[in-house]
Amino acid sequence: MPRWLLILPLFSLFQCDKDETVAAYGAADQVWALQEVDGQVFDASALVRFPQEGRIAGNGPCNSYEGKLSAPYPWFEIEDLIATRAFCAGIEAEGFFFAALMAMTQSEVSGNVLILRNDDGHEMVFKAVD
């Protein structure tokens, strides 16, 4: 048996640490501002960032949040989402934002646009902040 066949399994071990989330496919190093949900303008401010491998963070209309990304691109899944607990006039919009964000299952990055969607036809469109 050739020696290189014995080494191949070792190479696969090094690939396990590679980021396969949406961040590695064009979403990292950007701040994304929510523009619309299901074709309707989102009037409140909501931001998404991918600060490090396998992580999501940002600001809803009232609170900051963070969580874990656990699915390889183009799939999208957030686990362990936590947020601060401040109250503001935008708390209803924030509840809507978090519910929509948690329901997304697919992602697409195209230039300065990030689209999150799910199998039920719901969609969130973000644009990169300059």
PDB file of C-alpha atoms in Angstrom:
ATOM      1  CA  MET A   1       0.000   0.000   0.000  1.00  0.00           C
ATOM      2  CA  PRO A   2       1.415   3.428  -0.888  1.00  0.00           C
ATOM      3  CA  ARG A   3       2.429   5.557   2.101  1.00  0.00           C
ATOM      4  CA  TRP A   4       0.356   8.535   0.948  1.00  0.00           C
ATOM      5  CA  LEU A   5      -2.806   6.475   1.512  1.00  0.00           C
ATOM      6  CA  LEU A   6      -1.880   6.202   5.166  1.00  0.00           C
ATOM      7  CA  ILE A   7      -1.461   9.980   5.447  1.00  0.00           C
ATOM      8  CA  LEU A   8      -4.798  10.950   3.823  1.00  0.00           C
ATOM      9  CA  PRO A   9      -6.860  10.407   6.987  1.00  0.00           C
ATOM     10  CA  LEU A  10      -4.572  12.815   8.832  1.00  0.00           C
ATOM     11  CA  PHE A  11      -5.306  15.609   6.345  1.00  0.00           C
ATOM     12  CA  SER A  12      -9.017  15.264   7.000  1.00  0.00           C
ATOM     13  CA  LEU A  13      -8.413  15.954  10.687  1.00  0.00           C
ATOM     14  CA  PHE A  14      -7.006  19.383   9.852  1.00  0.00           C
ATOM     15  CA  GLN A  15     -10.096  20.246   7.813  1.00  0.00           C
ATOM     16  CA  CYS A  16     -12.394  19.798  10.831  1.00  0.00           C
ATOM     17  CA  ASP A  17     -11.438  23.192  12.242  1.00  0.00           C
ATOM     18  CA  LYS A  18     -12.212  25.071   9.033  1.00  0.00           C
ATOM     19  CA  ASP A  19     -15.109  27.522   9.275  1.00  0.00           C
ATOM     20  CA  GLU A  20     -17.890  26.330   6.987  1.00  0.00           C
ATOM     21  CA  THR A  21     -20.541  28.835   8.111  1.00  0.00           C
ATOM     22  CA  VAL A  22     -21.861  31.797   6.122  1.00  0.00           C
ATOM     23  CA  ALA A  23     -19.052  33.901   7.625  1.00  0.00           C
ATOM     24  CA  ALA A  24     -16.446  32.016   5.609  1.00  0.00           C
ATOM     25  CA  TYR A  25     -18.361  32.638   2.392  1.00  0.00           C
ATOM     26  CA  GLY A  26     -18.343  36.425   2.270  1.00  0.00           C
ATOM     27  CA  ALA A  27     -20.255  37.510   5.369  1.00  0.00           C
ATOM     28  CA  ALA A  28     -17.321  37.984   7.775  1.00  0.00           C
ATOM     29  CA  ASP A  29     -15.707  41.366   8.310  1.00  0.00           C
ATOM     30  CA  GLN A  30     -18.990  43.135   7.560  1.00  0.00           C
ATOM     31  CA  VAL A  31     -21.799  44.675   9.539  1.00  0.00           C
ATOM     32  CA  TRP A  32     -25.125  43.783   7.934  1.00  0.00           C
ATOM     33  CA  ALA A  33     -28.171  46.036   8.362  1.00  0.00           C
ATOM     34  CA  LEU A  34     -31.619  44.498   7.978  1.00  0.00           C
ATOM     35  CA  GLN A  35     -33.488  46.137   5.091  1.00  0.00           C
ATOM     36  CA  GLU A  36     -36.606  44.039   4.688  1.00  0.00           C
ATOM     37  CA  VAL A  37     -38.458  40.986   5.908  1.00  0.00           C
ATOM     38  CA  ASP A  38     -40.701  39.106   3.480  1.00  0.00           C
ATOM     39  CA  GLY A  39     -40.560  42.004   1.028  1.00  0.00           C
ATOM     40  CA  GLN A  40     -41.636  44.599   3.617  1.00  0.00           C
ATOM     41  CA  VAL A  41     -39.284  47.380   4.749  1.00  0.00           C
ATOM     42  CA  PHE A  42     -38.043  46.832   8.300  1.00  0.00           C
ATOM     43  CA  ASP A  43     -38.328  50.299   9.828  1.00  0.00           C
ATOM     44  CA  ALA A  44     -36.332  49.609  12.995  1.00  0.00           C
ATOM     45  CA  SER A  45     -32.570  49.171  13.240  1.00  0.00           C
ATOM     46  CA  ALA A  46     -31.225  45.608  13.367  1.00  0.00           C
ATOM     47  CA  LEU A  47     -27.628  44.575  12.698  1.00  0.00           C
ATOM     48  CA  VAL A  48     -25.880  41.237  12.193  1.00  0.00           C
ATOM     49  CA  ARG A  49     -22.140  40.525  12.439  1.00  0.00           C
ATOM     50  CA  PHE A  50     -20.065  37.373  12.301  1.00  0.00           C
ATOM     51  CA  PRO A  51     -17.278  38.346  14.742  1.00  0.00           C
ATOM     52  CA  GLN A  52     -15.446  35.036  14.811  1.00  0.00           C
ATOM     53  CA  GLU A  53     -15.637  31.537  13.479  1.00  0.00           C
ATOM     54  CA  GLY A  54     -18.961  29.897  14.249  1.00  0.00           C
ATOM     55  CA  ARG A  55     -20.443  32.973  15.972  1.00  0.00           C
ATOM     56  CA  ILE A  56     -23.147  35.533  15.235  1.00  0.00           C
ATOM     57  CA  ALA A  57     -23.690  38.811  17.087  1.00  0.00           C
ATOM     58  CA  GLY A  58     -25.380  42.120  16.588  1.00  0.00           C
ATOM     59  CA  ASN A  59     -27.944  44.595  17.766  1.00  0.00           C
ATOM     60  CA  GLY A  60     -31.703  44.395  17.587  1.00  0.00           C
ATOM     61  CA  PRO A  61     -33.848  47.491  17.910  1.00  0.00           C
ATOM     62  CA  CYS A  62     -33.302  47.470  21.703  1.00  0.00           C
ATOM     63  CA  ASN A  63     -30.692  44.901  22.716  1.00  0.00           C
ATOM     64  CA  SER A  64     -27.415  43.373  21.686  1.00  0.00           C
ATOM     65  CA  TYR A  65     -27.271  39.621  21.112  1.00  0.00           C
ATOM     66  CA  GLU A  66     -24.927  36.777  20.283  1.00  0.00           C
ATOM     67  CA  GLY A  67     -25.123  33.113  19.499  1.00  0.00           C
ATOM     68  CA  LYS A  68     -23.527  30.134  17.834  1.00  0.00           C
ATOM     69  CA  LEU A  69     -23.752  29.251  14.131  1.00  0.00           C
ATOM     70  CA  SER A  70     -23.896  25.513  13.689  1.00  0.00           C
ATOM     71  CA  ALA A  71     -24.618  24.748  10.042  1.00  0.00           C
ATOM     72  CA  PRO A  72     -22.342  24.743   6.992  1.00  0.00           C
ATOM     73  CA  TYR A  73     -23.014  27.232   4.195  1.00  0.00           C
ATOM     74  CA  PRO A  74     -25.503  27.643   2.592  1.00  0.00           C
ATOM     75  CA  TRP A  75     -27.465  26.305   5.563  1.00  0.00           C
ATOM     76  CA  PHE A  76     -28.067  28.623   8.472  1.00  0.00           C
ATOM     77  CA  GLU A  77     -28.874  27.699  12.056  1.00  0.00           C
ATOM     78  CA  ILE A  78     -28.422  29.691  15.248  1.00  0.00           C
ATOM     79  CA  GLU A  79     -28.029  27.974  18.601  1.00  0.00           C
ATOM     80  CA  ASP A  80     -27.800  29.396  22.108  1.00  0.00           C
ATOM     81  CA  LEU A  81     -28.960  32.900  21.195  1.00  0.00           C
ATOM     82  CA  ILE A  82     -28.698  35.261  24.164  1.00  0.00           C
ATOM     83  CA  ALA A  83     -29.602  38.928  24.364  1.00  0.00           C
ATOM     84  CA  THR A  84     -29.460  41.755  26.861  1.00  0.00           C
ATOM     85  CA  ARG A  85     -32.779  42.690  28.462  1.00  0.00           C
ATOM     86  CA  ALA A  86     -33.306  46.410  27.979  1.00  0.00           C
ATOM     87  CA  PHE A  87     -36.744  47.765  27.186  1.00  0.00           C
ATOM     88  CA  CYS A  88     -37.337  50.421  24.543  1.00  0.00           C
ATOM     89  CA  ALA A  89     -40.023  51.672  22.185  1.00  0.00           C
ATOM     90  CA  GLY A  90     -38.858  49.146  19.553  1.00  0.00           C
ATOM     91  CA  ILE A  91     -39.369  46.051  21.699  1.00  0.00           C
ATOM     92  CA  GLU A  92     -42.179  44.727  19.484  1.00  0.00           C
ATOM     93  CA  ALA A  93     -40.002  45.071  16.362  1.00  0.00           C
ATOM     94  CA  GLU A  94     -37.211  43.340  18.250  1.00  0.00           C
ATOM     95  CA  GLY A  95     -39.387  40.342  19.080  1.00  0.00           C
ATOM     96  CA  PHE A  96     -40.344  40.105  15.418  1.00  0.00           C
ATOM     97  CA  PHE A  97     -36.664  40.378  14.383  1.00  0.00           C
ATOM     98  CA  PHE A  98     -35.466  37.648  16.745  1.00  0.00           C
ATOM     99  CA  ALA A  99     -38.324  35.295  15.787  1.00  0.00           C
ATOM    100  CA  ALA A 100     -37.599  35.793  12.087  1.00  0.00           C
ATOM    101  CA  LEU A 101     -33.831  35.385  12.556  1.00  0.00           C
ATOM    102  CA  MET A 102     -34.230  32.135  14.485  1.00  0.00           C
ATOM    103  CA  ALA A 103     -36.569  30.745  11.789  1.00  0.00           C
ATOM    104  CA  MET A 104     -34.055  31.157   8.950  1.00  0.00           C
ATOM    105  CA  THR A 105     -32.445  27.977   7.595  1.00  0.00           C
ATOM    106  CA  GLN A 106     -30.533  29.062   4.467  1.00  0.00           C
ATOM    107  CA  SER A 107     -28.124  31.873   3.641  1.00  0.00           C
ATOM    108  CA  GLU A 108     -26.779  33.533   0.533  1.00  0.00           C
ATOM    109  CA  VAL A 109     -24.082  36.178   0.203  1.00  0.00           C
ATOM    110  CA  SER A 110     -23.901  38.161  -3.023  1.00  0.00           C
ATOM    111  CA  GLY A 111     -21.582  41.157  -2.909  1.00  0.00           C
ATOM    112  CA  ASN A 112     -22.966  43.605  -0.357  1.00  0.00           C
ATOM    113  CA  VAL A 113     -26.239  41.684   0.138  1.00  0.00           C
ATOM    114  CA  LEU A 114     -26.905  38.910   2.640  1.00  0.00           C
ATOM    115  CA  ILE A 115     -30.156  36.996   2.263  1.00  0.00           C
ATOM    116  CA  LEU A 116     -31.495  34.612   4.878  1.00  0.00           C
ATOM    117  CA  ARG A 117     -34.513  32.461   4.035  1.00  0.00           C
ATOM    118  CA  ASN A 118     -36.359  29.336   5.052  1.00  0.00           C
ATOM    119  CA  ASP A 119     -38.379  26.566   3.430  1.00  0.00           C
ATOM    120  CA  ASP A 120     -41.665  28.314   4.292  1.00  0.00           C
ATOM    121  CA  GLY A 121     -40.805  31.137   1.880  1.00  0.00           C
ATOM    122  CA  HIS A 122     -39.802  33.730   4.487  1.00  0.00           C
ATOM    123  CA  GLU A 123     -36.834  35.936   3.694  1.00  0.00           C
ATOM    124  CA  MET A 124     -34.661  38.563   5.407  1.00  0.00           C
ATOM    125  CA  VAL A 125     -32.546  40.900   3.256  1.00  0.00           C
ATOM    126  CA  PHE A 126     -29.512  42.642   4.761  1.00  0.00           C
ATOM    127  CA  LYS A 127     -27.092  45.117   3.185  1.00  0.00           C
ATOM    128  CA  ALA A 128     -23.507  45.662   4.210  1.00  0.00           C
ATOM    129  CA  VAL A 129     -22.984  48.866   6.135  1.00  0.00           C
ATOM    130  CA  ASP A 130     -20.363  51.114   4.559  1.00  0.00           C
TER     131      ASP A 130
END
